[in-house]
Short mmCIF file of C-alpha atoms in Angstrom, two decimals:
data_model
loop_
_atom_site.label_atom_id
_atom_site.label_comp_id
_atom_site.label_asym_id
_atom_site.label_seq_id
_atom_site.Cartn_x
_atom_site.Cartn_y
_atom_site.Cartn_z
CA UNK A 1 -1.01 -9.31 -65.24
CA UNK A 2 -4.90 -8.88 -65.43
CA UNK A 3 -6.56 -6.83 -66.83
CA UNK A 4 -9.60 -6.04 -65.38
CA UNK A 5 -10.81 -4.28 -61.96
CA UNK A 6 -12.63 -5.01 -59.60
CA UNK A 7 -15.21 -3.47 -57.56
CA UNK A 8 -17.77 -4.94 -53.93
CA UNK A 9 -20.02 -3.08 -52.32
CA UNK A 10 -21.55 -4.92 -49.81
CA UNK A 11 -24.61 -3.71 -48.54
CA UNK A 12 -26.77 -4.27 -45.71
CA UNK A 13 -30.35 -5.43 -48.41
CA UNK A 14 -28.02 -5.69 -51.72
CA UNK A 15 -24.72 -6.83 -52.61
CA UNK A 16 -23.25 -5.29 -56.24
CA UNK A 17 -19.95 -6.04 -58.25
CA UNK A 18 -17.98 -4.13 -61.22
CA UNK A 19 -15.95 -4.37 -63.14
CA UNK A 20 -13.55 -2.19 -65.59
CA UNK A 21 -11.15 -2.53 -67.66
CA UNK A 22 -7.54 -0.49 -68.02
CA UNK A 23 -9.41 2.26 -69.59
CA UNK A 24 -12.33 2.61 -66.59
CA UNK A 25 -15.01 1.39 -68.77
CA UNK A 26 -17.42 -0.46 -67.02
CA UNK A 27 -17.97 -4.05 -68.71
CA UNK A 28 -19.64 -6.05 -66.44
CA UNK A 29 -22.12 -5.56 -63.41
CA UNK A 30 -24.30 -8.11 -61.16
CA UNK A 31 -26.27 -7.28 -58.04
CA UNK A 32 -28.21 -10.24 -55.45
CA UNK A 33 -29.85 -9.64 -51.94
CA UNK A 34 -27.15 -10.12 -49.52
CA UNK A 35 -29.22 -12.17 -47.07
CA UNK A 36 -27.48 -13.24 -43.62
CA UNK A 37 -23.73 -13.12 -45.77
CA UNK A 38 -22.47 -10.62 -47.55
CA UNK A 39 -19.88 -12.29 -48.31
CA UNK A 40 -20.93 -15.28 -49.80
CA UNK A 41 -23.35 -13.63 -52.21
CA UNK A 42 -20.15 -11.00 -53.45
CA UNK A 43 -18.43 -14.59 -54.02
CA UNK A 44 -21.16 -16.00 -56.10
CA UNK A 45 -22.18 -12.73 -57.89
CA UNK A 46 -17.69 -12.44 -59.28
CA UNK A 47 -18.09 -16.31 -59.86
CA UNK A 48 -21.34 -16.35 -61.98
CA UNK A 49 -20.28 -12.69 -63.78
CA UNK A 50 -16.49 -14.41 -64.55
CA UNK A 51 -18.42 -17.20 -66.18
CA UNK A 52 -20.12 -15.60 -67.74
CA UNK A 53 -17.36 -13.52 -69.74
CA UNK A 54 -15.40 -17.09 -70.10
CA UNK A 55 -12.68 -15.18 -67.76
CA UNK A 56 -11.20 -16.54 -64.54
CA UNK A 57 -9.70 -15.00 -61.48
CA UNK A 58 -5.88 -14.21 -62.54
CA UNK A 59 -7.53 -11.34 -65.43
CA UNK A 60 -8.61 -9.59 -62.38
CA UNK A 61 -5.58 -7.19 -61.46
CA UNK A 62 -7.15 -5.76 -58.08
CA UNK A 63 -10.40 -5.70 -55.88
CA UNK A 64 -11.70 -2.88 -53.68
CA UNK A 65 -13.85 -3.80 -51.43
CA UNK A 66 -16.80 -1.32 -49.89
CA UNK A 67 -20.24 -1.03 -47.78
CA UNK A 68 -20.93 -2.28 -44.52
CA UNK A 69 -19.69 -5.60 -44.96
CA UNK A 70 -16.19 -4.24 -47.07
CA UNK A 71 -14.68 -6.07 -44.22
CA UNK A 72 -15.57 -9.70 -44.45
CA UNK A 73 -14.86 -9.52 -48.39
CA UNK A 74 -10.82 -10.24 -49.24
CA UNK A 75 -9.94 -7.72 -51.14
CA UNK A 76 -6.60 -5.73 -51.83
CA UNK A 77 -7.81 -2.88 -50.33
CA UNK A 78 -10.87 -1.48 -48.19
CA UNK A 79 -12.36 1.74 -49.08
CA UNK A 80 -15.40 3.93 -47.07
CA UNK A 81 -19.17 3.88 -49.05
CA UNK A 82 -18.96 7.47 -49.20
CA UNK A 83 -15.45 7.84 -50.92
CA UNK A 84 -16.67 4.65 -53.40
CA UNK A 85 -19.76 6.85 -54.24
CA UNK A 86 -18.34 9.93 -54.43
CA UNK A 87 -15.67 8.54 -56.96
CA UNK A 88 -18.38 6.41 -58.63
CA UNK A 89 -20.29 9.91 -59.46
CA UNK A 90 -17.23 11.59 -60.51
CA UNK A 91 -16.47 9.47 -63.25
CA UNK A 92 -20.28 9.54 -64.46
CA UNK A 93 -21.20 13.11 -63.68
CA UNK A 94 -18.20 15.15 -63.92
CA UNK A 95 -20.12 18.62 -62.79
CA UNK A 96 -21.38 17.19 -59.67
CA UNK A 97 -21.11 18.71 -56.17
CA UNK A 98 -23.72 17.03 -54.36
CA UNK A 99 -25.22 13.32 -53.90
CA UNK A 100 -28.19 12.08 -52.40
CA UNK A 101 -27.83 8.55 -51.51
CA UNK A 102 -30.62 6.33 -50.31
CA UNK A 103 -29.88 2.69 -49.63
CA UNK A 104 -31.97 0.18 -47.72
CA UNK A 105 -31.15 1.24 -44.65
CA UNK A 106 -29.80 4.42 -44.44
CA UNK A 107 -29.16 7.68 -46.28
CA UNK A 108 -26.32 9.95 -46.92
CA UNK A 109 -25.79 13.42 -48.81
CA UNK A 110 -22.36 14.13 -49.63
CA UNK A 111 -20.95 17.84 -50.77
CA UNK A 112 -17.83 16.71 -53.36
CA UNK A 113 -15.00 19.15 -54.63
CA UNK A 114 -14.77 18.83 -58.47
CA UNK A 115 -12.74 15.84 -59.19
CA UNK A 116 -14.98 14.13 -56.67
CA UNK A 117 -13.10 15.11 -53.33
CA UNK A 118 -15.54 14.61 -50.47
CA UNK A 119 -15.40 17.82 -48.37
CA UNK A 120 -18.65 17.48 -46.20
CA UNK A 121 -21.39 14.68 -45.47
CA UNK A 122 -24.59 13.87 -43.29
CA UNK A 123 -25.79 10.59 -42.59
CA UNK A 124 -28.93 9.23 -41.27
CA UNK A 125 -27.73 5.47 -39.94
CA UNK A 126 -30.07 5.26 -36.77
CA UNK A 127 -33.38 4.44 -38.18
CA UNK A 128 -35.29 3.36 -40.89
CA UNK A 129 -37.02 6.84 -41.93
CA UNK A 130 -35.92 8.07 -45.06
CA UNK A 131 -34.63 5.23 -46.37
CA UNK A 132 -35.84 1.94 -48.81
CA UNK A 133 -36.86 0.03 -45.24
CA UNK A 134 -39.04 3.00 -44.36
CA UNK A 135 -40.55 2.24 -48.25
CA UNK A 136 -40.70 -1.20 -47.99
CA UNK A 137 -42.66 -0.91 -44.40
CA UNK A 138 -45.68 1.61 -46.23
CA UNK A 139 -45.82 -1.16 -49.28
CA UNK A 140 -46.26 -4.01 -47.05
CA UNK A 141 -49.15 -1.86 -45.03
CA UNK A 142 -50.59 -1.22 -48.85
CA UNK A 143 -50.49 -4.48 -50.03
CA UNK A 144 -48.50 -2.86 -52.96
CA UNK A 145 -44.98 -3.76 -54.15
CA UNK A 146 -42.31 -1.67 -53.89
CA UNK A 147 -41.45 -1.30 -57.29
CA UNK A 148 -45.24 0.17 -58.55
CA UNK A 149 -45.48 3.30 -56.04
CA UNK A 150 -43.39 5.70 -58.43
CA UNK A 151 -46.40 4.76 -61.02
CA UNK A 152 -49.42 4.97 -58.59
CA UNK A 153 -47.70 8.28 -56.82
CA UNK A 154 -47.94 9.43 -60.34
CA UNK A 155 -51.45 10.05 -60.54
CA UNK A 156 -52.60 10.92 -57.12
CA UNK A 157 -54.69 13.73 -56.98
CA UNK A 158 -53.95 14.99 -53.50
CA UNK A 159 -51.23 14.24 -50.69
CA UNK A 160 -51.56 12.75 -47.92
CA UNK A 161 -49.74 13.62 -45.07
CA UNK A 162 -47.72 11.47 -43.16
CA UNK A 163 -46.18 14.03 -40.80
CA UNK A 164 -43.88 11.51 -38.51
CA UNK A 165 -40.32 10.69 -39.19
CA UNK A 166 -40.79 7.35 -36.80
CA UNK A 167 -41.10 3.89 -39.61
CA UNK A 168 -43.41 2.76 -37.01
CA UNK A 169 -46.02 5.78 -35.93
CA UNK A 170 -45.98 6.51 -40.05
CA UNK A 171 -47.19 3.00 -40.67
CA UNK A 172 -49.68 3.70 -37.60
CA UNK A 173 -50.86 7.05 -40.11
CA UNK A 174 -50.89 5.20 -43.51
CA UNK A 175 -53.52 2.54 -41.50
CA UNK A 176 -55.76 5.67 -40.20
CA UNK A 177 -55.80 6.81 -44.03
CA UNK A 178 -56.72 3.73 -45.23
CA UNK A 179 -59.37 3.17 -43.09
CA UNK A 180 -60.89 7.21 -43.52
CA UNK A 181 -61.01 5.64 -46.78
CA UNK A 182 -57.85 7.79 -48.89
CA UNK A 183 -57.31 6.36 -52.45
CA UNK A 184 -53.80 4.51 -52.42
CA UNK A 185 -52.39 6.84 -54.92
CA UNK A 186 -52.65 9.58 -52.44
CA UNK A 187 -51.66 7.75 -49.68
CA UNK A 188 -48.30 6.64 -51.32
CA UNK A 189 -47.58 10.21 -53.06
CA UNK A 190 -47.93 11.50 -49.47
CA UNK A 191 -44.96 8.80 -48.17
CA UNK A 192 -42.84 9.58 -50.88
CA UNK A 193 -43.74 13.34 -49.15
CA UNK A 194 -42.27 11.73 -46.00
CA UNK A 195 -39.09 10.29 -47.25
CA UNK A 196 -37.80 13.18 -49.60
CA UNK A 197 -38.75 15.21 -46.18
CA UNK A 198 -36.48 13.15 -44.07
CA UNK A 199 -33.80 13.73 -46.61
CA UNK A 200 -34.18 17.48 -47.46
CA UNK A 201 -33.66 17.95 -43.57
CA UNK A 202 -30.44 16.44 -43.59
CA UNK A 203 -29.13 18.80 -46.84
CA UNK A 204 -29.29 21.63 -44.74
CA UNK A 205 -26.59 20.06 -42.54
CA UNK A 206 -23.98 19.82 -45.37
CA UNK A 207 -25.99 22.54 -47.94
CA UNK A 208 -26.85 21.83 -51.34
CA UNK A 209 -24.87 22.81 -54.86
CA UNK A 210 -25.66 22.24 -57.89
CA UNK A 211 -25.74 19.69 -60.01
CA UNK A 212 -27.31 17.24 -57.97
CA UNK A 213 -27.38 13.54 -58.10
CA UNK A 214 -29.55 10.61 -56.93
CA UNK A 215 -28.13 7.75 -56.07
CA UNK A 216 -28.94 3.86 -54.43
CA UNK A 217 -32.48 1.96 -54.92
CA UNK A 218 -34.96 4.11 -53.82
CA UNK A 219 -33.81 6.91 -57.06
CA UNK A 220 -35.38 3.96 -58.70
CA UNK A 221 -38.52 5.19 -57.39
CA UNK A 222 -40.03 7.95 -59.81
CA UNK A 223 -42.28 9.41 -56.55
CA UNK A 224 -39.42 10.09 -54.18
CA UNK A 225 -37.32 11.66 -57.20
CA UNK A 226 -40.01 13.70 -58.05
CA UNK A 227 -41.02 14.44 -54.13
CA UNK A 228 -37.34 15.46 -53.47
CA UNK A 229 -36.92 17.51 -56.53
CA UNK A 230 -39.60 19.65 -55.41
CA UNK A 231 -38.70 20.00 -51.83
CA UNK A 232 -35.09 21.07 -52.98
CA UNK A 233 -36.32 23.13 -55.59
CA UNK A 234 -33.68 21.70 -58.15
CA UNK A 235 -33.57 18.86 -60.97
CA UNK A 236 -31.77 15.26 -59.77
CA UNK A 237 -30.14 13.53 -62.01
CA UNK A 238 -30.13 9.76 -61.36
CA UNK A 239 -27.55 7.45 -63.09
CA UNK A 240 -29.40 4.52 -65.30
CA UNK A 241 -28.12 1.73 -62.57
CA UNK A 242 -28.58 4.22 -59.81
CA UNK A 243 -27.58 0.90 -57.41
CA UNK A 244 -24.20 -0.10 -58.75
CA UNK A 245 -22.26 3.23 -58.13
CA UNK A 246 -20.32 2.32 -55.29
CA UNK A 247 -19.23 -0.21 -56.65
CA UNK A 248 -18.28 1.70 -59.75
CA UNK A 249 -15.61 3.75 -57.22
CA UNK A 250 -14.68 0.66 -55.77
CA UNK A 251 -13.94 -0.98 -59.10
CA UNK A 252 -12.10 2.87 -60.49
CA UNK A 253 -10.05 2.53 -57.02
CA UNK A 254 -8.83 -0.61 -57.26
CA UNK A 255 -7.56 0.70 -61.12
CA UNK A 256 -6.25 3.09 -59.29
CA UNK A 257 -4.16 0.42 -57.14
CA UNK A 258 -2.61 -0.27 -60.41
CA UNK A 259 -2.14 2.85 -61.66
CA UNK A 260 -2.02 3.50 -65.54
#
């Protein structure tokens, strides 16, 4: 019987893989951009990380599959993002009761029982604010990449406001800054403003409890953690692969398929 456990999350920008062992360690990880299939990058991503290990596909005991495109991926079992996160932050956070996810495309908070039992959620799937695309729109108009406006937010010396939740009319208000002449620190501080906004709003749907954590791509970005720290009014702790942890649950499910 294998040995190992595996773990998909297919999303709609990134596709990740995990993978533990009998004892839930984590000992291997991949991500890739999952392009027009899902599928076929989850395929490569399990092939390549096998090699890689010199294993093959009998020492994996189980796959859970997860994300929007769980259902394209053959797996042993199918399991919702938010359960897969929720069980992901569980295992590395064991005190916390609330997550702040925010993907490429949308954003979720979810309220979790200890042991990692989701009791309540909010979910913002309908449009790009609030979420990396929203991020990825205000680089493009900054000729900036994505990854350097935690740094530049950093040292801004004043906000800007971007006051609309719309992707496009807040691209329309990052233009009108740029062209009054607003330094691009301040301009980017004042978007990761506007997506820590859009989040905050939706906490007050499901509440907020400490200890807090910050999960997906965008808790990559140093601004928004900071932005949505202070809007909360409490610390966020962000795993170190703040991506993969759907996956993780995925991967601790499918050992859970298993059992011990």
């Amino acid at each position: 019987m294998g040995q190992y456990f595996l773990g998909v999350d297919i999303g709609s920008l990134t596709t990740k893989v995990v993978l533990v062992n009998t004892g839930s360690e984590m000992v291997a990880r991949a991500t890739g951009r999952s392009g027009y299939s899902g599928r076929t990058v989850a395929e490569r991503l399990v092939t390549e990380l096998l090699r890689e290990r010199g294993m093959n596909k009998n020492e994996i005991a189980a796959t859970v599959a997860t994300g929007y495109g769980r259902v394209t991926f053959p797996a042993d079992r199918e399991v919702s993002e938010i359960t897969c996160q929720a069980r992901g932050i569980a295992h590395l956070f064991g005190d916390a009761r609330t997550v702040i996810d925010i993907g490429g495309q949308d954003s979720k908070v979810i309220r979790l029982l200890p042991g990692g039992k989701v009791i309540d959620f909010a979910m913002n799937d309908k449009c790009a604010a609030g979420t990396g695309r929203f991020l990825e729109v205000m680089a493009q108009a900054l000729e900036l990449r994505v990854e350097d406006l935690g740094e530049l937010a950093a040292v801004a010396r004043k906000h800007c406001n971007i006051s609309s939740f719309c992707t496009v009319f807040a691209e329309s208000e990052v233009i009108s800054h740029v062209s009054a002449g607003a330094p691009k620190a301040d301009i980017v501080a004042g978007v990761c403003d506007a997506v820590a906004a859009r989040v905050a709003t939706m906490t007050s749907r499901t509440g907020l409890e400490p200890e807090v954590v910050f999960t997906g791509g965008v808790a990559r970005n140093s601004g928004v953690v900071n932005a949505l720290a202070k809007q909360l009014g409490c610390p966020l702790q962000v795993p170190g692969e703040p991506e993969i942890t759907a996956a993780l649950g995925a991967a601790l499910f499918a050992r859970g398929i298993i059992g011990d």
